[in-house]
Short mmCIF file of C-alpha atoms in Angstrom, two decimals:
data_model
loop_
_atom_site.label_atom_id
_atom_site.label_comp_id
_atom_site.label_asym_id
_atom_site.label_seq_id
_atom_site.Cartn_x
_atom_site.Cartn_y
_atom_site.Cartn_z
CA MET A 266 57.44 -159.55 242.39
CA LYS A 267 53.32 -158.24 242.26
CA ALA A 268 52.93 -155.74 239.92
CA GLY A 269 50.03 -154.23 238.28
CA VAL A 270 47.40 -151.26 237.07
CA PHE A 271 44.47 -149.33 238.26
CA GLN A 272 42.28 -149.01 235.39
CA PHE A 273 39.62 -146.35 235.80
CA CYS A 274 37.86 -143.62 234.90
CA PRO A 275 39.24 -140.28 236.14
CA ALA A 276 36.42 -137.34 236.85
CA PHE A 277 37.81 -134.49 234.51
CA GLY A 278 39.09 -131.46 236.50
CA GLU A 279 38.25 -133.34 239.50
CA VAL A 280 42.49 -133.95 240.93
CA ARG A 281 41.32 -134.23 244.58
CA SER A 282 38.19 -137.01 244.18
CA ASN A 283 40.67 -139.33 241.60
CA LEU A 284 43.55 -139.43 243.99
CA GLU A 285 41.21 -140.19 246.93
CA ARG A 286 40.41 -143.15 244.76
CA ILE A 287 44.07 -143.94 243.87
CA THR A 288 44.88 -143.93 246.89
CA THR A 289 41.82 -146.13 248.03
CA ALA A 290 42.70 -148.34 245.42
CA LEU A 291 46.05 -148.93 245.64
CA SER A 292 46.16 -149.12 249.83
CA GLY A 293 44.10 -152.70 248.58
CA SER A 294 46.25 -153.49 245.83
CA GLY A 295 48.78 -155.98 248.46
CA ALA A 296 51.60 -154.88 245.28
CA ASP A 297 54.87 -153.99 245.50
CA LEU A 298 54.67 -152.09 241.70
CA MET A 299 51.92 -150.39 240.43
CA VAL A 300 51.08 -148.11 237.36
CA LEU A 301 48.55 -145.56 236.69
CA PRO A 302 47.20 -144.56 233.28
CA GLU A 303 48.50 -141.04 232.02
CA LEU A 304 46.94 -138.13 232.99
CA CYS A 305 44.72 -139.95 235.81
CA LEU A 306 44.19 -137.16 238.43
CA SER A 307 43.56 -134.21 235.87
CA GLY A 308 41.87 -136.26 232.61
CA TYR A 309 42.66 -135.76 229.08
CA GLN A 310 40.74 -133.74 226.68
CA PHE A 311 41.60 -130.35 227.72
CA THR A 312 40.20 -127.40 225.81
CA SER A 313 41.90 -124.79 226.43
CA LEU A 314 45.52 -123.34 227.95
CA ASP A 315 44.60 -122.13 230.70
CA GLU A 316 42.94 -125.28 231.98
CA VAL A 317 45.37 -127.82 231.25
CA ARG A 318 47.90 -124.65 233.30
CA ALA A 319 44.65 -124.61 236.59
CA LEU A 320 45.24 -128.95 236.40
CA SER A 321 49.39 -128.83 236.20
CA GLU A 322 51.40 -129.49 239.46
CA PRO A 323 54.98 -129.23 239.99
CA VAL A 324 56.95 -132.40 240.39
CA PRO A 325 58.10 -133.05 243.46
CA ASP A 326 56.50 -130.46 245.64
CA GLY A 327 52.86 -130.41 244.52
CA PRO A 328 50.34 -132.59 246.35
CA THR A 329 49.86 -135.41 243.83
CA VAL A 330 53.37 -137.00 244.17
CA GLN A 331 53.28 -135.64 247.77
CA ALA A 332 49.98 -137.14 248.31
CA LEU A 333 51.38 -140.96 246.87
CA SER A 334 54.90 -140.29 247.94
CA ASP A 335 52.76 -140.77 251.95
CA LEU A 336 51.43 -143.61 250.56
CA ALA A 337 54.47 -145.28 248.76
CA ARG A 338 55.88 -144.99 252.56
CA SER A 339 53.01 -146.24 254.24
CA ARG A 340 52.48 -149.99 252.48
CA LYS A 341 56.30 -149.65 251.13
CA MET A 342 55.42 -150.03 247.20
CA PHE A 343 56.51 -147.79 244.07
CA ILE A 344 54.06 -146.26 242.04
CA VAL A 345 53.93 -145.14 238.85
CA ALA A 346 51.71 -141.95 237.69
CA GLY A 347 51.15 -139.92 234.90
CA LEU A 348 50.67 -135.99 235.58
CA SER A 349 50.60 -132.96 234.26
CA GLU A 350 54.14 -131.40 235.37
CA GLN A 351 54.91 -127.30 235.70
CA ALA A 352 58.15 -126.74 235.38
CA ASP A 353 60.27 -124.36 234.45
CA GLY A 354 57.57 -121.80 232.30
CA LYS A 355 56.59 -125.42 230.32
CA ILE A 356 54.08 -127.93 230.90
CA PHE A 357 55.32 -131.30 229.93
CA ASN A 358 52.93 -134.76 229.81
CA SER A 359 55.37 -136.45 232.33
CA ALA A 360 54.90 -139.67 234.04
CA VAL A 361 56.62 -140.40 238.01
CA LEU A 362 58.10 -142.69 240.34
CA ILE A 363 57.69 -142.89 243.66
CA GLY A 364 58.65 -145.11 245.83
CA PRO A 365 59.41 -146.27 250.02
CA GLU A 366 61.58 -142.75 250.10
CA GLY A 367 58.94 -140.65 247.93
CA TRP A 368 59.35 -139.28 244.78
CA MET A 369 62.69 -141.00 242.58
CA GLY A 370 62.40 -139.66 239.07
CA THR A 371 60.29 -137.78 236.35
CA TYR A 372 60.17 -139.02 232.60
CA ARG A 373 58.43 -136.36 230.28
CA LYS A 374 56.28 -138.14 226.88
CA THR A 375 59.23 -137.76 224.38
CA HIS A 376 56.01 -138.10 221.64
CA LEU A 377 53.06 -136.10 222.12
CA PHE A 378 49.84 -136.72 220.88
CA PHE A 379 47.07 -135.23 218.61
CA GLU A 380 45.96 -132.21 220.38
CA GLU A 381 48.59 -133.11 223.17
CA THR A 382 50.66 -131.07 220.60
CA LEU A 383 48.67 -127.39 221.61
CA TRP A 384 49.44 -127.87 225.41
CA PHE A 385 52.11 -129.75 226.15
CA SER A 386 56.51 -129.51 225.67
CA PRO A 387 57.78 -132.35 224.37
CA GLY A 388 59.48 -134.17 226.85
CA ASP A 389 63.33 -133.48 227.43
CA THR A 390 64.15 -136.32 229.77
CA GLY A 391 64.66 -138.94 227.43
CA PHE A 392 64.65 -143.24 228.61
CA ARG A 393 66.13 -143.67 231.44
CA LEU A 394 66.33 -146.12 234.46
CA TRP A 395 65.24 -146.10 238.00
CA GLU A 396 66.63 -149.38 240.09
CA ALA A 397 63.58 -150.23 242.69
CA GLU A 398 65.04 -152.55 245.08
CA GLY A 399 67.10 -154.17 242.13
CA VAL A 400 64.71 -153.90 239.62
CA ARG A 401 65.16 -152.02 236.83
CA LEU A 402 62.31 -149.99 235.82
CA GLY A 403 61.40 -147.43 232.75
CA LEU A 404 58.87 -145.14 231.57
CA MET A 405 57.34 -144.63 228.27
CA VAL A 406 53.64 -142.74 227.83
CA CYS A 407 51.44 -144.12 225.64
CA PHE A 408 52.05 -143.13 221.65
CA ASP A 409 55.41 -143.46 223.15
CA TRP A 410 54.31 -147.15 222.33
CA THR A 411 54.10 -146.44 218.22
CA PHE A 412 57.90 -145.63 218.66
CA PRO A 413 60.11 -148.82 218.38
CA GLU A 414 62.83 -146.75 219.33
CA ALA A 415 61.07 -146.22 222.77
CA ALA A 416 61.06 -149.41 224.16
CA ARG A 417 64.11 -150.22 222.68
CA SER A 418 66.07 -147.75 224.23
CA LEU A 419 65.02 -148.37 227.42
CA ALA A 420 65.74 -152.50 226.76
CA LEU A 421 68.65 -151.59 225.73
CA ALA A 422 69.78 -149.87 228.94
CA GLY A 423 68.95 -152.95 231.03
CA ALA A 424 64.89 -151.89 231.70
CA ASP A 425 63.32 -155.54 233.74
CA ILE A 426 59.73 -153.87 233.21
CA ILE A 427 58.82 -150.48 231.21
CA CYS A 428 55.88 -149.18 233.01
CA HIS A 429 53.47 -147.37 229.87
CA PRO A 430 50.75 -145.01 231.69
CA ALA A 431 48.90 -144.48 228.52
CA ASN A 432 45.30 -142.94 227.97
CA LEU A 433 44.65 -145.47 224.28
CA ILE A 434 41.33 -144.11 222.48
CA LEU A 435 43.01 -146.48 219.22
CA PRO A 436 42.58 -149.92 219.14
CA TYR A 437 46.80 -151.28 218.37
CA CYS A 438 48.62 -150.79 221.15
CA PRO A 439 47.65 -154.10 223.12
CA ASP A 440 49.07 -156.23 220.67
CA ALA A 441 51.76 -154.24 219.92
CA MET A 442 52.88 -154.43 223.33
CA VAL A 443 53.03 -158.49 222.68
CA THR A 444 56.19 -156.86 220.13
CA ARG A 445 57.52 -154.63 222.34
CA SER A 446 57.65 -157.56 225.15
CA ILE A 447 59.06 -160.79 222.35
CA GLU A 448 61.88 -157.76 220.47
CA ASN A 449 62.90 -156.45 223.70
CA ARG A 450 62.66 -159.75 226.25
CA VAL A 451 60.98 -157.41 228.56
CA PHE A 452 58.16 -157.17 230.48
CA THR A 453 55.97 -154.71 230.14
CA LEU A 454 52.89 -152.67 232.54
CA THR A 455 50.52 -150.54 230.68
CA ALA A 456 47.82 -148.81 232.26
CA ASN A 457 45.13 -147.57 230.58
CA ARG A 458 41.84 -145.65 231.79
CA THR A 459 38.41 -146.49 230.65
CA GLY A 460 34.96 -144.16 230.12
CA THR A 461 34.29 -141.49 227.50
CA GLU A 462 35.45 -137.32 227.80
CA SER A 463 33.47 -135.40 225.80
CA ARG A 464 33.60 -131.93 226.19
CA GLY A 465 33.02 -128.07 224.83
CA ALA A 466 32.56 -129.28 221.16
CA LYS A 467 35.45 -131.86 221.23
CA PRO A 468 34.10 -135.22 219.47
CA ALA A 469 33.57 -137.51 221.99
CA LEU A 470 36.87 -139.71 223.25
CA ARG A 471 36.51 -143.25 224.02
CA PHE A 472 38.84 -144.49 226.12
CA ILE A 473 39.96 -148.42 225.34
CA GLY A 474 40.62 -150.55 229.11
CA LYS A 475 42.84 -153.42 228.43
CA SER A 476 45.14 -152.35 230.46
CA GLN A 477 47.82 -155.15 229.63
CA ALA A 478 50.47 -157.18 231.46
CA THR A 479 52.99 -159.43 229.26
CA GLY A 480 55.76 -160.92 229.70
CA VAL A 481 59.35 -161.42 228.49
CA ARG A 482 57.77 -164.35 225.78
CA GLY A 483 55.45 -161.73 224.59
CA GLU A 484 52.79 -163.88 227.04
CA ILE A 485 49.91 -161.75 227.91
CA LEU A 486 49.85 -162.03 231.62
CA PHE A 487 46.36 -160.58 231.66
CA ARG A 488 44.32 -157.80 229.67
CA MET A 489 41.98 -156.09 231.88
CA GLY A 490 38.07 -155.81 229.48
CA GLU A 491 37.37 -152.67 227.94
CA GLU A 492 35.15 -150.91 230.70
CA GLU A 493 36.33 -153.22 233.71
CA GLU A 494 37.43 -151.12 236.08
CA GLY A 495 39.80 -151.83 239.14
CA VAL A 496 43.27 -152.93 240.33
CA ARG A 497 44.41 -156.04 238.30
CA VAL A 498 47.84 -157.49 239.82
CA THR A 499 50.25 -160.43 238.51
CA GLU A 500 53.37 -161.98 240.56
CA PHE A 501 57.02 -162.72 238.31
CA ASP A 502 60.41 -162.98 238.39
CA PRO A 503 61.49 -159.43 236.86
CA LEU A 504 64.77 -160.71 236.29
CA ALA A 505 63.65 -162.79 233.76
CA ALA A 506 64.55 -160.07 231.28
CA ARG A 507 67.69 -160.33 232.08
CA ASP A 508 68.18 -163.02 229.64
CA LYS A 509 68.34 -162.14 226.14
CA ARG A 510 68.45 -165.61 224.84
CA ALA A 511 65.49 -167.36 222.49
CA ASN A 512 67.70 -170.34 221.69
CA GLU A 513 71.12 -172.22 222.14
CA TYR A 514 72.00 -170.00 218.46
CA ASN A 515 70.41 -166.83 219.27
CA ASP A 516 70.67 -163.65 222.38
CA LEU A 517 68.48 -161.38 220.72
CA PHE A 518 70.85 -158.33 222.21
CA GLY A 519 74.13 -160.20 220.68
CA ASP A 520 72.53 -161.03 218.05
CA ARG A 521 71.77 -157.18 217.01
CA ARG A 522 73.92 -155.79 213.58
CA ALA A 523 73.62 -152.18 214.96
CA GLY A 524 76.91 -151.74 211.80
CA MET A 525 73.87 -152.83 209.07
CA TYR A 526 71.04 -150.96 210.79
CA ASP A 527 70.04 -146.85 209.32
CA LEU A 528 68.35 -145.12 212.20
CA GLU A 529 68.88 -141.66 211.27
CA MET B 222 49.74 -153.22 192.33
CA LYS B 223 48.45 -156.75 192.43
CA ALA B 224 50.42 -158.27 194.86
CA GLY B 225 50.87 -161.52 196.63
CA VAL B 226 52.50 -164.91 198.04
CA PHE B 227 52.84 -168.35 197.10
CA GLN B 228 52.16 -170.21 199.91
CA PHE B 229 53.03 -174.38 200.01
CA CYS B 230 55.63 -176.89 201.07
CA PRO B 231 59.45 -177.15 199.03
CA ALA B 232 59.98 -181.03 198.93
CA PHE B 233 63.90 -180.99 200.85
CA GLY B 234 65.95 -181.26 198.47
CA GLU B 235 64.51 -180.92 195.04
CA VAL B 236 65.10 -178.20 193.68
CA ARG B 237 63.94 -178.91 189.86
CA SER B 238 60.30 -179.86 191.51
CA ASN B 239 60.07 -177.28 193.63
CA LEU B 240 60.62 -174.92 191.11
CA GLU B 241 58.46 -176.19 188.39
CA ARG B 242 55.75 -175.79 191.46
CA ILE B 243 56.91 -172.51 191.70
CA THR B 244 56.67 -171.43 187.85
CA THR B 245 53.62 -172.76 187.64
CA ALA B 246 51.95 -171.43 190.37
CA LEU B 247 53.33 -167.77 189.83
CA SER B 248 52.15 -167.84 186.37
CA GLY B 249 48.49 -168.38 187.21
CA SER B 250 48.84 -165.64 189.70
CA GLY B 251 47.87 -162.85 187.67
CA ALA B 252 49.87 -160.67 189.95
CA ASP B 253 52.44 -158.15 189.38
CA LEU B 254 54.75 -159.34 192.36
CA MET B 255 54.69 -162.10 193.97
CA VAL B 256 56.59 -163.46 197.31
CA LEU B 257 57.78 -166.69 197.53
CA PRO B 258 59.08 -168.83 200.95
CA GLU B 259 63.08 -168.26 202.58
CA LEU B 260 65.32 -170.90 201.52
CA CYS B 261 62.08 -172.33 198.89
CA LEU B 262 64.25 -174.53 196.64
CA SER B 263 66.33 -176.03 199.03
CA GLY B 264 64.17 -177.10 202.67
CA TYR B 265 65.27 -175.70 205.43
CA GLN B 266 66.57 -178.80 207.37
CA PHE B 267 70.11 -179.51 206.66
CA THR B 268 71.97 -182.06 208.51
CA SER B 269 75.27 -180.99 206.93
CA LEU B 270 77.65 -177.95 205.41
CA ASP B 271 78.04 -179.83 202.65
CA GLU B 272 74.12 -180.37 201.88
CA VAL B 273 73.63 -177.04 202.26
CA ARG B 274 76.60 -176.29 199.55
CA ALA B 275 74.96 -178.82 197.14
CA LEU B 276 71.70 -177.24 197.34
CA SER B 277 73.27 -174.08 196.89
CA GLU B 278 73.38 -171.68 193.34
CA PRO B 279 75.19 -168.45 192.24
CA VAL B 280 73.13 -165.72 191.57
CA PRO B 281 72.02 -164.44 189.22
CA ASP B 282 73.91 -167.30 187.19
CA GLY B 283 72.10 -170.41 189.12
CA PRO B 284 69.55 -172.24 187.84
CA THR B 285 66.73 -170.84 189.64
CA VAL B 286 67.33 -167.04 188.92
CA GLN B 287 67.84 -167.83 185.13
CA ALA B 288 64.05 -169.39 185.39
CA LEU B 289 62.45 -167.08 187.41
CA SER B 290 63.50 -164.24 184.89
CA ASP B 291 62.39 -166.18 182.04
CA LEU B 292 59.04 -166.76 183.94
CA ALA B 293 59.24 -162.98 185.09
CA ARG B 294 59.79 -161.62 181.46
CA SER B 295 57.13 -163.60 180.12
CA ARG B 296 54.62 -162.72 182.79
CA LYS B 297 55.82 -158.85 183.56
CA MET B 298 55.98 -159.05 187.16
CA PHE B 299 58.30 -158.85 189.73
CA ILE B 300 59.27 -161.87 192.63
CA VAL B 301 60.83 -161.86 195.24
CA ALA B 302 62.48 -165.86 195.94
CA GLY B 303 64.16 -166.92 199.47
CA LEU B 304 67.53 -169.22 198.14
CA SER B 305 70.33 -170.54 199.68
CA GLU B 306 73.45 -168.29 197.97
CA GLN B 307 76.90 -169.68 196.85
CA ALA B 308 79.03 -166.10 196.90
CA ASP B 309 82.81 -166.08 197.04
CA GLY B 310 83.46 -169.48 199.53
CA LYS B 311 80.43 -168.32 202.26
CA ILE B 312 77.12 -169.49 201.33
CA PHE B 313 74.43 -166.34 202.16
CA ASN B 314 70.86 -167.11 203.36
CA SER B 315 69.61 -164.97 200.78
CA ALA B 316 66.60 -163.73 199.20
CA VAL B 317 66.70 -162.20 195.40
CA LEU B 318 64.23 -159.45 193.50
CA ILE B 319 63.56 -160.46 189.58
CA GLY B 320 62.02 -158.97 187.87
CA PRO B 321 60.76 -158.31 183.76
CA GLU B 322 64.39 -157.53 182.78
CA GLY B 323 66.20 -159.77 184.82
CA TRP B 324 68.37 -160.21 188.48
CA MET B 325 67.40 -157.19 190.23
CA GLY B 326 69.73 -157.17 193.24
CA THR B 327 69.58 -159.71 196.29
CA TYR B 328 69.68 -159.47 200.20
CA ARG B 329 71.75 -161.38 202.37
CA LYS B 330 69.88 -162.86 205.53
CA THR B 331 71.17 -159.86 208.62
CA HIS B 332 70.30 -162.21 211.49
CA LEU B 333 70.12 -165.68 211.33
CA PHE B 334 68.73 -168.26 213.67
CA PHE B 335 69.26 -171.26 215.36
CA GLU B 336 70.94 -174.02 213.35
CA GLU B 337 70.74 -171.83 210.32
CA THR B 338 74.56 -170.35 212.43
CA LEU B 339 75.98 -173.25 211.47
CA TRP B 340 75.54 -173.02 207.40
CA PHE B 341 75.18 -169.37 206.65
CA SER B 342 77.50 -166.62 207.30
CA PRO B 343 75.52 -163.35 208.14
CA GLY B 344 74.26 -161.58 205.63
CA ASP B 345 76.45 -158.45 204.23
CA THR B 346 74.23 -156.45 202.57
CA GLY B 347 72.39 -154.93 204.87
CA PHE B 348 69.12 -152.98 204.30
CA ARG B 349 68.65 -151.54 200.66
CA LEU B 350 65.79 -150.73 197.88
CA TRP B 351 64.81 -151.29 194.21
CA GLU B 352 62.35 -149.46 192.36
CA ALA B 353 59.94 -151.94 190.32
CA GLU B 354 57.62 -149.95 187.64
CA GLY B 355 58.27 -146.69 190.87
CA VAL B 356 57.45 -148.95 193.52
CA ARG B 357 60.17 -149.25 196.24
CA LEU B 358 60.76 -152.38 197.68
CA GLY B 359 62.46 -153.94 200.20
CA LEU B 360 63.42 -156.77 201.05
CA MET B 361 63.77 -158.77 204.84
CA VAL B 362 64.26 -162.72 205.51
CA CYS B 363 61.94 -164.47 208.19
CA PHE B 364 63.86 -164.44 212.10
CA ASP B 365 64.86 -160.17 210.68
CA TRP B 366 61.11 -158.99 211.69
CA THR B 367 62.30 -159.70 215.66
CA PHE B 368 65.16 -157.11 214.64
CA PRO B 369 62.38 -153.61 215.05
CA GLU B 370 65.73 -151.62 213.07
CA ALA B 371 65.34 -154.07 209.88
CA ALA B 372 61.72 -153.09 209.46
CA ARG B 373 62.60 -149.79 210.12
CA SER B 374 65.79 -149.33 208.38
CA LEU B 375 63.99 -150.27 205.06
CA ALA B 376 60.62 -147.76 205.54
CA LEU B 377 63.06 -144.71 206.79
CA ALA B 378 64.92 -145.80 203.41
CA GLY B 379 62.06 -145.42 201.57
CA ALA B 380 59.99 -148.29 200.78
CA ASP B 381 57.18 -148.73 199.82
CA ILE B 382 56.55 -152.31 200.61
CA ILE B 383 58.24 -155.12 203.04
CA CYS B 384 58.86 -158.67 201.38
CA HIS B 385 59.61 -161.17 203.67
CA PRO B 386 60.17 -164.87 202.95
CA ALA B 387 60.01 -166.73 205.68
CA ASN B 388 59.86 -170.28 207.17
CA LEU B 389 58.76 -169.25 210.52
CA ILE B 390 58.22 -172.63 212.82
CA LEU B 391 57.24 -170.13 215.70
CA PRO B 392 53.57 -168.36 216.60
CA TYR B 393 54.44 -164.86 217.10
CA CYS B 394 55.25 -163.22 213.36
CA PRO B 395 52.16 -162.99 211.73
CA ASP B 396 50.54 -160.47 214.60
CA ALA B 397 54.48 -159.11 215.24
CA MET B 398 53.85 -158.11 211.27
CA VAL B 399 51.01 -155.82 212.25
CA THR B 400 52.98 -154.12 214.26
CA ARG B 401 55.34 -153.56 212.31
CA SER B 402 53.68 -152.66 209.09
CA ILE B 403 51.41 -150.05 211.67
CA GLU B 404 54.94 -148.21 213.01
CA ASN B 405 56.79 -147.92 209.67
CA ARG B 406 53.33 -146.95 207.34
CA VAL B 407 54.26 -149.68 205.21
CA PHE B 408 52.95 -152.35 203.33
CA THR B 409 54.22 -155.79 204.25
CA LEU B 410 53.99 -159.48 202.87
CA THR B 411 54.81 -161.78 204.29
CA ALA B 412 55.25 -165.78 202.73
CA ASN B 413 55.60 -168.44 205.10
CA ARG B 414 55.59 -172.03 203.68
CA THR B 415 53.78 -175.21 204.95
CA GLY B 416 54.38 -178.94 206.28
CA THR B 417 56.55 -180.51 208.57
CA GLU B 418 60.70 -181.49 207.95
CA SER B 419 62.24 -184.79 209.81
CA ARG B 420 65.69 -184.75 208.72
CA GLY B 421 68.37 -187.53 210.48
CA ALA B 422 68.26 -187.53 214.17
CA LYS B 423 67.08 -184.19 214.51
CA PRO B 424 63.55 -183.54 215.68
CA ALA B 425 60.46 -182.07 213.54
CA LEU B 426 60.01 -178.57 212.81
CA ARG B 427 56.75 -177.71 211.71
CA PHE B 428 56.43 -174.49 209.67
CA ILE B 429 52.95 -172.27 210.42
CA GLY B 430 51.79 -170.95 207.36
CA LYS B 431 49.58 -167.67 207.79
CA SER B 432 51.38 -166.11 205.19
CA GLN B 433 50.05 -162.67 205.30
CA ALA B 434 49.58 -159.14 203.80
CA THR B 435 49.73 -155.97 205.69
CA GLY B 436 48.10 -152.50 205.41
CA VAL B 437 50.19 -149.10 206.33
CA ARG B 438 47.27 -149.20 208.92
CA GLY B 439 48.40 -152.87 210.27
CA GLU B 440 45.05 -153.93 208.20
CA ILE B 441 45.45 -157.67 207.78
CA LEU B 442 44.70 -157.89 204.11
CA PHE B 443 44.67 -161.52 203.90
CA ARG B 444 46.21 -164.30 206.12
CA MET B 445 46.74 -167.99 204.53
CA GLY B 446 45.18 -170.67 206.66
CA GLU B 447 48.87 -172.87 208.50
CA GLU B 448 48.45 -176.15 206.32
CA GLU B 449 47.01 -174.39 203.32
CA GLU B 450 48.86 -174.33 200.19
CA GLY B 451 48.65 -172.16 197.27
CA VAL B 452 48.55 -168.61 195.50
CA ARG B 453 46.50 -165.53 197.68
CA VAL B 454 47.22 -161.98 196.07
CA THR B 455 45.73 -158.64 197.29
CA GLU B 456 45.30 -155.47 195.21
CA PHE B 457 46.68 -151.81 196.93
CA ASP B 458 48.22 -148.91 196.05
CA PRO B 459 51.62 -149.21 197.65
CA LEU B 460 52.06 -145.46 196.91
CA ALA B 461 49.60 -145.13 200.26
CA ALA B 462 53.16 -146.04 202.09
CA ARG B 463 54.60 -142.49 201.63
CA ASP B 464 52.13 -140.81 203.56
CA LYS B 465 53.56 -140.88 207.49
CA ARG B 466 50.54 -138.52 208.08
CA ALA B 467 49.02 -140.52 211.61
CA ASN B 468 46.60 -137.14 211.83
CA GLU B 469 46.65 -133.91 211.55
CA TYR B 470 48.88 -133.12 214.47
CA ASN B 471 51.53 -136.91 214.37
CA ASP B 472 53.74 -137.81 211.67
CA LEU B 473 54.88 -140.85 212.53
CA PHE B 474 58.27 -139.98 210.88
CA GLY B 475 58.74 -136.50 211.16
CA ASP B 476 57.82 -136.94 214.84
CA ARG B 477 60.88 -139.10 215.62
CA ARG B 478 63.26 -137.99 217.84
CA ALA B 479 66.24 -139.60 217.34
CA GLY B 480 68.58 -137.71 218.90
CA MET B 481 66.36 -138.57 222.45
CA TYR B 482 67.33 -142.58 221.42
CA ASP B 483 69.69 -144.19 222.32
CA LEU B 484 70.14 -147.65 220.15
CA GLU B 485 73.68 -149.12 220.36
#
């Protein structure tokens, strides 16, 4: 399977032009699966709830999911994209999964970071999987990485690849994703953005790039540069994630001793 | 608080001389808390159950706990040491906590690695804490690091410092302990050993050293060299681990959403 990310700097508020850049980049990727950053249509640093609303859209009927569905259909690919979702009078920081047959499902970010708590409702979907031509995909968004329960829930449910749209500003995540892959024996694809946003009186946010694909033994399949923009694709066998054996005596899931843990 | 590790190469089977080296090293450490490697009296690469039995001892009545208790009493310090424990006809890969008042408690390794499964019974103590002059100490041993539930259980119970005796041969743990500290906002002290063991017809095991102290924001307070032997001590305020706030909007424990996780 060829899978990768498109790391770029979305222009704040420019949904249409961001979508055009994405469409062009993904069309030429040659990948079976592409992951895009968190909130990659709207930009990140909102200054009011009205602004967030104006840059949000319903799923699957909004223009972004429709456009990405057309792309996925024509290129026979799967796409994971972070966007601001309007639903039931709420707004969620969501990631959508789209395939050749169109919209497949939505994950709503469970753990909101910093001022996201002002704009978005906490995700209500939980951690679930979708099957893409026999490959089981799980979704989580950015700050979810900090909570080991997020990747663990997806991996225990059977995820082969964790698709992870992000807008990282702190330096910790890329190395932590190595741990997430090792402890769960899963592939992870973190798609981060680049650039700086400085809106109104708010302190500027600088995003760290470093989008990363990580293998089941924690090997870094690629890590992009801090300011690098573009598509990066790698090839791997996602079914390798089904084998949780670390050696002839240890199986990372079989060795779990749930009765010994106290996680409430 | 001054806390550290003694990283060294135990001589296989030489309990008495290993104990002498430990006593000399810890006496001069000037530390309030010292963590020693896993199985640091016996060595690691056993070739038969008889051999394991002969190198095991009861806790707290065996000679090691008695000698370390004398040391802890005279130096007014706390010591965590990995040893092979005989109890109820079983043998456990254990870590003991000893303070100025003597033996305080024992943790029996939950997740056994590789051929340890041939010699040791799986730990039955679970993850609990002990208080050392107001500081809450949790214990885990080596391979436990791979299972996020181990450090998580200790941190949710209220651990300030996770003391982590180890005999690491794979390269992953030191970086992963950064993730363990970040995700739980706890201090971690990993005491590893150095050297190579090659016993009988078994392939040689080379231990990676790199004992490490990590702060609550993932900062590496020290990381020892691969072959470096000796005491390393750092100073920090362990109560910093009680503050789980990442910023004005996020508290790493308050933000957990247990109802959204599926960890069985």
